[in-house]
Short mmCIF file of C-alpha atoms in Angstrom, two decimals:
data_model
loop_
_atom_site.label_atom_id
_atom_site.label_comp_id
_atom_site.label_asym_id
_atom_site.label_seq_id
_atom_site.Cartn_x
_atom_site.Cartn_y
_atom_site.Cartn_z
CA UNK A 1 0.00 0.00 0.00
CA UNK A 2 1.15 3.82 -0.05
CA UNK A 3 3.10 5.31 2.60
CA UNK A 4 5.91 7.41 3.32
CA UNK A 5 8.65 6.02 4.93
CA UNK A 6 11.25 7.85 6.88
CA UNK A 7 14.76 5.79 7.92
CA UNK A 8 17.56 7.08 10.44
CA UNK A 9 19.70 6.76 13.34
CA UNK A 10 22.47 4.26 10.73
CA UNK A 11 19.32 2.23 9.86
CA UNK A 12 20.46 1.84 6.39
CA UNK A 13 17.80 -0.47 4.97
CA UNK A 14 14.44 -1.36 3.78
CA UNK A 15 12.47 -3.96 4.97
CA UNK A 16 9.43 -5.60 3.14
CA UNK A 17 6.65 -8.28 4.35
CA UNK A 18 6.05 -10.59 1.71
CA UNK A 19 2.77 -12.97 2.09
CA UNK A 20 3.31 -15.51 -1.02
CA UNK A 21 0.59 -18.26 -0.14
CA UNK A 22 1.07 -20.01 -3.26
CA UNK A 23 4.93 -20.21 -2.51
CA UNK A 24 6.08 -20.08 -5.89
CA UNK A 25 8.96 -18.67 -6.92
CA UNK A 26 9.04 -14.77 -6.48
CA UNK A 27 11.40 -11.47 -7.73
CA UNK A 28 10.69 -8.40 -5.64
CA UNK A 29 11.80 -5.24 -7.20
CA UNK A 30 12.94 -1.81 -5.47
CA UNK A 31 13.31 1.50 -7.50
CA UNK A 32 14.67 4.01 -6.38
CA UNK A 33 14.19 7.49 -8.47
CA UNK A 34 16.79 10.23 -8.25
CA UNK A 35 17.72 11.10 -5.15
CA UNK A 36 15.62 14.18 -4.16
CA UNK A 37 17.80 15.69 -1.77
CA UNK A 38 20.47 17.80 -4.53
CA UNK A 39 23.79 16.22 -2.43
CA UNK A 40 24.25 14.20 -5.42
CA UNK A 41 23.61 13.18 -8.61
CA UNK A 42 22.21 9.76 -8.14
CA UNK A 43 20.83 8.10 -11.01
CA UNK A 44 17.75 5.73 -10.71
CA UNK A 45 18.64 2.27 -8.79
CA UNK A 46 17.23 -0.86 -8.63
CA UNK A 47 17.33 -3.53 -6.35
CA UNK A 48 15.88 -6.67 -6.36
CA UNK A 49 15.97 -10.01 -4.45
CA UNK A 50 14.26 -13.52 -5.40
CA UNK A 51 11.78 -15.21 -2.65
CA UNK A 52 12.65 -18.42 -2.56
CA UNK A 53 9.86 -20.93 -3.11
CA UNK A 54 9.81 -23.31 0.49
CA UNK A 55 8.81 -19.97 2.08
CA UNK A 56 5.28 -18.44 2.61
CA UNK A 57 5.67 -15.73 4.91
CA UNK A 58 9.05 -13.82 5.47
CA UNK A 59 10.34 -10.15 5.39
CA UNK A 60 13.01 -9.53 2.53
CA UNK A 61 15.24 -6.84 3.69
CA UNK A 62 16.76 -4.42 0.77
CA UNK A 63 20.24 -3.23 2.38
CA UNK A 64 21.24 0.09 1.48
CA UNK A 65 24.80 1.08 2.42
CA UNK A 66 25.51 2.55 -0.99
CA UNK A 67 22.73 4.55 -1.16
CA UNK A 68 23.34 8.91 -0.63
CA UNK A 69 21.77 10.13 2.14
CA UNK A 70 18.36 12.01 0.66
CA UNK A 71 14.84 11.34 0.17
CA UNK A 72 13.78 9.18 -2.66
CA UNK A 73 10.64 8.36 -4.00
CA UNK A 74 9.97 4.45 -4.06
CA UNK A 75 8.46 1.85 -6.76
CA UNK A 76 7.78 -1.43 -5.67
CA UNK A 77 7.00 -4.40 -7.62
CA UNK A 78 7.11 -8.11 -8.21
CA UNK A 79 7.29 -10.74 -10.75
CA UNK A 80 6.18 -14.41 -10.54
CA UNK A 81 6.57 -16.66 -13.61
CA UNK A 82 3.61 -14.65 -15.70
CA UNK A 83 2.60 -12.40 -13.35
CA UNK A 84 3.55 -9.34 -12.17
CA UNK A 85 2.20 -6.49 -9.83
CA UNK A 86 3.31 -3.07 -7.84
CA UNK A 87 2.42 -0.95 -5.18
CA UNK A 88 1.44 3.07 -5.21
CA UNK A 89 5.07 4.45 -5.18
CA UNK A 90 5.88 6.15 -1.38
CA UNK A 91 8.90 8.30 -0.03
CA UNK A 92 11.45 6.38 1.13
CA UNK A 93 14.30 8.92 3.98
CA UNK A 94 17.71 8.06 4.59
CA UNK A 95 19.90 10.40 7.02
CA UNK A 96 17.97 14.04 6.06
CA UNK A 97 19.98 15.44 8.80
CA UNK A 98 23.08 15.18 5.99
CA UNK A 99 21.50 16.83 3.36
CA UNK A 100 22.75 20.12 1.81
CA UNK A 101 22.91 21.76 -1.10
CA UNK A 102 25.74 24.42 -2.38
CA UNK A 103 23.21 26.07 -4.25
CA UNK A 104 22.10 27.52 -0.70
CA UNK A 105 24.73 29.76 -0.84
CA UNK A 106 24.63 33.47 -1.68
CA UNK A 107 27.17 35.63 -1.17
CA UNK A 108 24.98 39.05 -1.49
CA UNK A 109 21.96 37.49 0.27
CA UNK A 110 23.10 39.74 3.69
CA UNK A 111 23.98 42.78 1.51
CA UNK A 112 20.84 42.45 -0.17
CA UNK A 113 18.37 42.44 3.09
CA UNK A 114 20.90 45.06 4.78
CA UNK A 115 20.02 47.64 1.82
CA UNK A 116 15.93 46.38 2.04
CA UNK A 117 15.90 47.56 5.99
CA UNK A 118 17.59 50.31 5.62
CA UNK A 119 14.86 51.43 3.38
CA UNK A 120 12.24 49.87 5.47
CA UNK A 121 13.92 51.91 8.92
CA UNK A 122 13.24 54.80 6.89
CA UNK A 123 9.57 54.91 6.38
CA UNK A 124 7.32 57.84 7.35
CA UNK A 125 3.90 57.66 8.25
CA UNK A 126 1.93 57.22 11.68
CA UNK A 127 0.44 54.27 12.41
CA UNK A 128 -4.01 54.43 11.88
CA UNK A 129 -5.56 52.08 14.38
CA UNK A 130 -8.81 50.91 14.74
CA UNK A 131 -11.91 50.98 17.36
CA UNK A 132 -11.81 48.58 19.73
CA UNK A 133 -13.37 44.97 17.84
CA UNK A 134 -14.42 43.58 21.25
CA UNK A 135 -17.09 46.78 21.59
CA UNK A 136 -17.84 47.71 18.41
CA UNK A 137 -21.05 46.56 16.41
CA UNK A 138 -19.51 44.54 14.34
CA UNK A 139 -20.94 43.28 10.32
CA UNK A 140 -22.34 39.93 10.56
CA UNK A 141 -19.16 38.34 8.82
CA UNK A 142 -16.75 39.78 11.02
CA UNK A 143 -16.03 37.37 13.93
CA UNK A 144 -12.74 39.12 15.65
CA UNK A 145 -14.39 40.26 18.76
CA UNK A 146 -12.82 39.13 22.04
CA UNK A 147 -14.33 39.98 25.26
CA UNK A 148 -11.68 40.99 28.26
CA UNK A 149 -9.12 42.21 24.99
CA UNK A 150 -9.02 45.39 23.33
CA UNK A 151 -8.92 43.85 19.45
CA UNK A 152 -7.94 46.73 16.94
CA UNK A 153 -6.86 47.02 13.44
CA UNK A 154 -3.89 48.37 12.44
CA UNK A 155 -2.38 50.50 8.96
CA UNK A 156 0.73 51.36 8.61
CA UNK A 157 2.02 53.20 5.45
CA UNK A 158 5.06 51.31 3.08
CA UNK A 159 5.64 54.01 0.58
CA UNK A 160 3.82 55.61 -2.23
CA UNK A 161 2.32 52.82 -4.07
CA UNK A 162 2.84 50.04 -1.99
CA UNK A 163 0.41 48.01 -0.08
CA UNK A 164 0.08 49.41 3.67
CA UNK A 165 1.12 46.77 6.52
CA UNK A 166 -2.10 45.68 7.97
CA UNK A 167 -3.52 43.52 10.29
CA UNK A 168 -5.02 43.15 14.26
CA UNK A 169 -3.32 43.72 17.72
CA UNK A 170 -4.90 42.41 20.89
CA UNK A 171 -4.05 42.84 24.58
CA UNK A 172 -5.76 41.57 27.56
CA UNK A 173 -7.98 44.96 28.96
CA UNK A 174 -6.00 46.49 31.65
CA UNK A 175 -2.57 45.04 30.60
CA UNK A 176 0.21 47.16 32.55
CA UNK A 177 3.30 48.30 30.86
CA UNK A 178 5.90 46.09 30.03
CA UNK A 179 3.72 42.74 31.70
CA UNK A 180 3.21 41.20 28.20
CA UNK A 181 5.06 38.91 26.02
CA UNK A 182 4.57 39.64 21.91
CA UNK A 183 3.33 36.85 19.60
CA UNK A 184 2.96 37.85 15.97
CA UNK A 185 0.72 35.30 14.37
CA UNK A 186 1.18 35.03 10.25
CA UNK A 187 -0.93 32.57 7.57
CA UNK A 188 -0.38 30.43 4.68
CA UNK A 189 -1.04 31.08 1.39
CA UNK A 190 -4.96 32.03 0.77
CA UNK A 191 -7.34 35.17 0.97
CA UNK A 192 -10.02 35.81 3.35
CA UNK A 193 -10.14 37.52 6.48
CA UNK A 194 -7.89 37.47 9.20
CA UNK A 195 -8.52 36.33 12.52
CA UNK A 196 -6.71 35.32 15.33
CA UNK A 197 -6.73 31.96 16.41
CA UNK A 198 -7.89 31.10 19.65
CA UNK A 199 -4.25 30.08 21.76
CA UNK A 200 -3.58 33.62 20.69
CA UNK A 201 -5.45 34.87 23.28
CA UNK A 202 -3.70 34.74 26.44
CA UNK A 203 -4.06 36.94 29.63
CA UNK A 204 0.61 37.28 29.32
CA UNK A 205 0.39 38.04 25.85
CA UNK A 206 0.42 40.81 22.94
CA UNK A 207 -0.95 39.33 19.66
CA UNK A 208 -0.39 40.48 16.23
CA UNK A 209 -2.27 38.86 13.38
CA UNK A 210 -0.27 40.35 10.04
CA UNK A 211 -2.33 40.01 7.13
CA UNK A 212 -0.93 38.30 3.61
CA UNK A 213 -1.13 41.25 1.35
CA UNK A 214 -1.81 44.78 3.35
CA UNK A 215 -5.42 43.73 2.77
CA UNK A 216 -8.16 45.21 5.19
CA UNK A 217 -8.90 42.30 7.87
CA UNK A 218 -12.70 42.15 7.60
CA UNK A 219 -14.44 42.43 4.52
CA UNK A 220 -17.10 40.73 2.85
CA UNK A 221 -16.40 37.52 0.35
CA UNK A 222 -17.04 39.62 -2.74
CA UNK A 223 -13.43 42.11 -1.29
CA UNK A 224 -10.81 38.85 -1.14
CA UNK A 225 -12.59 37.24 -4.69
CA UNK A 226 -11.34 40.26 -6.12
CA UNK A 227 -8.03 40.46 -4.64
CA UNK A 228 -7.50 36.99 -5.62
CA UNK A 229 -8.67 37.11 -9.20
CA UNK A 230 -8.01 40.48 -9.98
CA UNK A 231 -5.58 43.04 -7.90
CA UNK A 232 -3.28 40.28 -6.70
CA UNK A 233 -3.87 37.72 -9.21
CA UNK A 234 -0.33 35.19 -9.31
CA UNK A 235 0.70 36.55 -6.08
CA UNK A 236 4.04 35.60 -5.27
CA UNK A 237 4.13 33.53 -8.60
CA UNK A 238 4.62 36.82 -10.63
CA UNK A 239 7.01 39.35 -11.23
CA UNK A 240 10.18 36.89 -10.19
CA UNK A 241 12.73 38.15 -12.68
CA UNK A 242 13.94 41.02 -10.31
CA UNK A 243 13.74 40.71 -6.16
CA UNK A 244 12.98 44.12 -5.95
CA UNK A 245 9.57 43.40 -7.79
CA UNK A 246 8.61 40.34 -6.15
CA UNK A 247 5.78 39.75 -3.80
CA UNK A 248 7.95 37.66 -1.61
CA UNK A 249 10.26 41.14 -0.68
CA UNK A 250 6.95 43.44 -0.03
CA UNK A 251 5.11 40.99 2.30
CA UNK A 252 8.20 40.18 4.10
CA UNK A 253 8.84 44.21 4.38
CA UNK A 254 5.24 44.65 5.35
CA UNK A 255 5.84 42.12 8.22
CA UNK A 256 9.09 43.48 9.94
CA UNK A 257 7.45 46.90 9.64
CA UNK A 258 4.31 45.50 11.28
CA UNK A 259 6.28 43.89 14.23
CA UNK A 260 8.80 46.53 14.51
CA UNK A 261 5.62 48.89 15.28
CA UNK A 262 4.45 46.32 17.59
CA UNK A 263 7.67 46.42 19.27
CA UNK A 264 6.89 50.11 20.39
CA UNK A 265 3.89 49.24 21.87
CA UNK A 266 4.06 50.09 25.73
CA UNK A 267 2.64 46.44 27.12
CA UNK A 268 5.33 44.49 25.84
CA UNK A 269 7.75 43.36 28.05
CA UNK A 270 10.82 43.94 25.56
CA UNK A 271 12.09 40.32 25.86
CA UNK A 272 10.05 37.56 24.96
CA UNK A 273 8.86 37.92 21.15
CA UNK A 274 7.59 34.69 19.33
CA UNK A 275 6.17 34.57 15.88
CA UNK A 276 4.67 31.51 14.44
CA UNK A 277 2.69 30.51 11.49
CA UNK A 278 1.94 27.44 8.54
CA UNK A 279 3.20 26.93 5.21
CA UNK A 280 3.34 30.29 3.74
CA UNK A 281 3.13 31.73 7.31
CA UNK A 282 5.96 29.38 8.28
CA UNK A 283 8.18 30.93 5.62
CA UNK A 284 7.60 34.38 6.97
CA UNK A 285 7.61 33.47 10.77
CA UNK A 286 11.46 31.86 10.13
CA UNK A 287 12.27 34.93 7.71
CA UNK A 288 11.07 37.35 10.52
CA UNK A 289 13.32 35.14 13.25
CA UNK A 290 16.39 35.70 10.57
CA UNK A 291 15.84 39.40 10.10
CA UNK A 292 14.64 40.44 13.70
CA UNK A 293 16.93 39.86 16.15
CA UNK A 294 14.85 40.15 18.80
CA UNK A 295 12.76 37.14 18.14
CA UNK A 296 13.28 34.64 21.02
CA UNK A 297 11.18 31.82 19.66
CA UNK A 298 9.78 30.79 16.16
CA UNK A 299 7.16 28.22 15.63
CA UNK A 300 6.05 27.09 12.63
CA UNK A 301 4.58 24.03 10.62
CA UNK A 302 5.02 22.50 7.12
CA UNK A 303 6.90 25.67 6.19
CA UNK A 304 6.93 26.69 2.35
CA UNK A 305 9.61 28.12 -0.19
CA UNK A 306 12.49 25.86 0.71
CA UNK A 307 14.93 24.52 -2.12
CA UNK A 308 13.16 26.33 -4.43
CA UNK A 309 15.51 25.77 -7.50
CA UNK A 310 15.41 22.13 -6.91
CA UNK A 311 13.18 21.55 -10.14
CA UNK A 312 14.77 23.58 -12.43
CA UNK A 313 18.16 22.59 -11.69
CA UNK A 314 17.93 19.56 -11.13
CA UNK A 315 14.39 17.66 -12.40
CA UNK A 316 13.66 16.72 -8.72
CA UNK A 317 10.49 17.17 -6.79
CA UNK A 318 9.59 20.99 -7.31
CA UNK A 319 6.85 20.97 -4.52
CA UNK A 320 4.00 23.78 -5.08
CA UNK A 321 6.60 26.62 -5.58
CA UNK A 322 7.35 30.10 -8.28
CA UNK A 323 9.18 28.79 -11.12
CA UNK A 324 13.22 29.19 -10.68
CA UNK A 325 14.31 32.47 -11.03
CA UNK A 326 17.88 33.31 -9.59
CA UNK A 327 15.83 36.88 -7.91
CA UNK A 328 14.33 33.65 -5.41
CA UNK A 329 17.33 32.72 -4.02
CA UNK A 330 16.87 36.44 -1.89
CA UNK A 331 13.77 34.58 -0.39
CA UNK A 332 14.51 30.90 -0.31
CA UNK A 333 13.63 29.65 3.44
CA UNK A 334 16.84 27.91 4.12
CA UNK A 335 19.05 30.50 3.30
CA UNK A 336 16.76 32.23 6.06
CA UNK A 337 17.20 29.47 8.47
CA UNK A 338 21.08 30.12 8.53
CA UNK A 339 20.62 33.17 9.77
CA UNK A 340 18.48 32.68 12.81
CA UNK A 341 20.55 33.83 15.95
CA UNK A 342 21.97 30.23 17.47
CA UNK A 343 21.70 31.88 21.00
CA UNK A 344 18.56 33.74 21.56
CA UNK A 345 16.16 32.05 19.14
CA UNK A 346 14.47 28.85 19.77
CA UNK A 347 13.27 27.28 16.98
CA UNK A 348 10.26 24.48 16.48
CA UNK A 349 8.61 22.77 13.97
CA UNK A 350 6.24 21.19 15.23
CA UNK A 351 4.92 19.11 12.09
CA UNK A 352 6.96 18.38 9.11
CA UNK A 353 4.91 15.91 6.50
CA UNK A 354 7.08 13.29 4.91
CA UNK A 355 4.00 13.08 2.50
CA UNK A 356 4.11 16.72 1.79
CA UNK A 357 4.24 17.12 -2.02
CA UNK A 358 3.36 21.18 -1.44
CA UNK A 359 6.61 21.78 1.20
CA UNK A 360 8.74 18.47 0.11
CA UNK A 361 10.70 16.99 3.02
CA UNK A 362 13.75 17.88 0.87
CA UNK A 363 13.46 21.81 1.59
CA UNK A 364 12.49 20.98 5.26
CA UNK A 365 15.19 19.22 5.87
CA UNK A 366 17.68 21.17 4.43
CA UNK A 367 16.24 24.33 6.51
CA UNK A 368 16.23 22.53 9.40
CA UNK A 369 19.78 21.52 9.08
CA UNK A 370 20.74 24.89 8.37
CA UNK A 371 19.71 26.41 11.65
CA UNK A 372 22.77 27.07 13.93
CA UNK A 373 22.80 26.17 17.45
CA UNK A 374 20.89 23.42 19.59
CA UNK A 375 18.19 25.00 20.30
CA UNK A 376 15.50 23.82 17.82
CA UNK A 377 13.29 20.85 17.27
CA UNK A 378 11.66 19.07 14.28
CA UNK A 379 8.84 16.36 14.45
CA UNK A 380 8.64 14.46 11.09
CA UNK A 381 5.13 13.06 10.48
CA UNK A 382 4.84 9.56 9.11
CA UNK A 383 1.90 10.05 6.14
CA UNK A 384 1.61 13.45 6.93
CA UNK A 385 0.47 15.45 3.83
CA UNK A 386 0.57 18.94 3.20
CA UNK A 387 -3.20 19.56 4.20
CA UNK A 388 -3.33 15.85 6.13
CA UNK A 389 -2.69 14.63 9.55
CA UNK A 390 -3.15 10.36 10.17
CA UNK A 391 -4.30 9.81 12.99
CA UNK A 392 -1.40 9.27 16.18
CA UNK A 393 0.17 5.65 16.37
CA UNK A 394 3.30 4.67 17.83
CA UNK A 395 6.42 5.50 15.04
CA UNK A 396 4.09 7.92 13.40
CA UNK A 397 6.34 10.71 14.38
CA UNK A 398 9.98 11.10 14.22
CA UNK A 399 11.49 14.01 16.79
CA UNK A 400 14.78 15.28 16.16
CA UNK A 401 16.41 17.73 18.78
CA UNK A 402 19.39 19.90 18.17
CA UNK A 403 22.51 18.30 19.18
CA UNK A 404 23.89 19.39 21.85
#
């Protein structure tokens, strides 16, 4: 049946339960595609053993010293006189915590993003804030109010042009300076409203909700549809050629602007600053924790727009990404994850699908791996697709700490 299989810790084989009740004599096959990973150019291998015929029942182990450390995608099949059959191919992981790529590095990438926030540090424009959500009468599809928090919107100008940073900010009612910690909250790739989820409320904590495109944070259906088919139609799957242009630089702008604003805010306690987020949100939360140094903890799940070139260059498993353009490489997420401080940022993902053909395990991995320090965690998620969670069993998940 399908799966996807994750090996580690020197296991460096693959075992496979063969029920042959008419013991007659049987060839299983194993192919394995190119390796997925980039660390080398494997070709396609096969491997293949013969079940003898005085056995009716046994497990045929496939050893695989030879094979690159990577993630491969697996075709199984077998042969018996006439007949033949095969099984849904699956992923098949050996040693991801080895995988890396040279095409990660980027010799500008810290010159580039030193230029962008300059820019960004120069930005003029007060901030326009909101009523207060958990008293106002609010339209019937707005569902942000929050009773005990103040819940406000939030504008702030980018530049003439550009899309304002927008988005919600909620503190418990009565908060006293400097009591709260700040949790920025950011979403994967969609359009709708934005809302903050309910762990965001908490009576320590300042929440930010940053919207995807400096859209407003509560408008009818009718608003996003036209976003999404019209004003932001592609979004960041257009206008790659140049960084400058891209999507991917103007949301990530529109978020450090949003949480250096939040920064000022007189409830936070100046220490404690977390942001978290899925997918696309992932890719911002560990972009944020690379460009902010004062984010202490970053928290994110199945996080998009890693090994982004991997297609192009190399015919491997693109995942749901922007066609290759070498502008990317400014906003690929583990040349982000390099950068995250290695002493006063924790990192967690919490979920990483070994089934996810949207974020590949590839990219994951190689982010992962590319954040300094110990002080991060990963849980790989046997089966776990992109959008899909199986339900818990033991060796479902595979947790991997930072060594210390």
């Amino acid at each position: 049946s399908s799966g996807h299989l994750f090996c580690g810790d020197g296991k460096r084989s693959l075992k496979v339960e063969v029920c042959n009740p008419e013991a007659v004599q049987m060839q299983v096959n194993l192919a394995l595609l190119s390796d997925l990973s980039l660390m080398s150019e494997t070709k396609d291998t096969v491997l293949f053993v013969t079940v003898p015929t005085d056995k009716k029942h046994l497990v045929v182990e496939f050893p695989m010293d030879e094979v690159p450390a990577g993630f491969y995608q697996a075709n199984l099949s077998w042969t018996s006189g006439e007949q033949s059959g095969s099984y849904s191919p699956f992923n098949i992981g050996f040693d991801p915590e080895l995988i890396e790529s040279p095409q990660d590095k980027r010799p500008d990438f810290d010159d580039f993003w030193a230029k962008q926030l300059v820019a960004g540090s120069s930005l003029k424009g007060e901030v326009k804030l909101g009523e207060n959500h958990s008293k106002a009468k609010l339209q019937p599809w707005c569902a942000i109010r929050r009773r005990g928090y103040v819940v406000r919107t939030f504008e702030l100008p980018m530049g003439d042009g550009e899309r304002p940073a927008t988005g919600l900010v909620a503190w418990p009612e009565g908060a006293q300076p400097k009591s709260l910690k700040l949790k920025v909250r950011f979403f994967g790739y969609g359009w709708g409203q934005t809302s903050f989820l309910g762990g965001d409320f908490k009576p320590d904590t300042l929440a930010l909700a940053v919207t995807r495109h400096g859209e407003e944070t509560d408008r009818e259906a009718d608003y996003y549809t036209n976003l999404k088919t019209n004003v932001l139609s592609g979004f960041c799957f257009r206008r790659t050629k140049r960084p400058e242009t891209t999507d991917q630089l103007k949301m990530l702008l529109r978020d450090w602007r949003a949480i250096r604003w939040a920064k000022t805010l007189p409830e936070w306690n100046g220490s404690d600053l977390t942001v978290t987020g899925g997918s696309m949100g992932g890719f911002q939360s560990l972009a944020m924790a690379a460009l902010d140094k004062s984010v202490t903890s970053a928290v994110v799940t199945i996080p998009w727009h890693a090994c982004i070139y991997g297609k192009a260059k190399f015919g491997r498993m693109g995942g749901w990404f922007p066609a290759w353009t070498e502008a990317l490489g400014y906003f690929d997420t583990a040349n982000f994850a390099k950068r995250i401080p290695s002493v006063t940022c924790r990192t967690e993902i919490p979920r990483a699908g070994l089934g996810d053909y949207v974020c590949p395990p590839t990219g994951v991995a190689k982010l992962w791996n590319a954040i300094p320090g110990t002080d991060k965690r990963i849980v790989w998620v046997q089966g776990s697709e992109h959008g899909y969670v199986p339900p818990e069993y033991e060796g479902r998940d595979f947790v991997r700490e930072g060594e210390k």
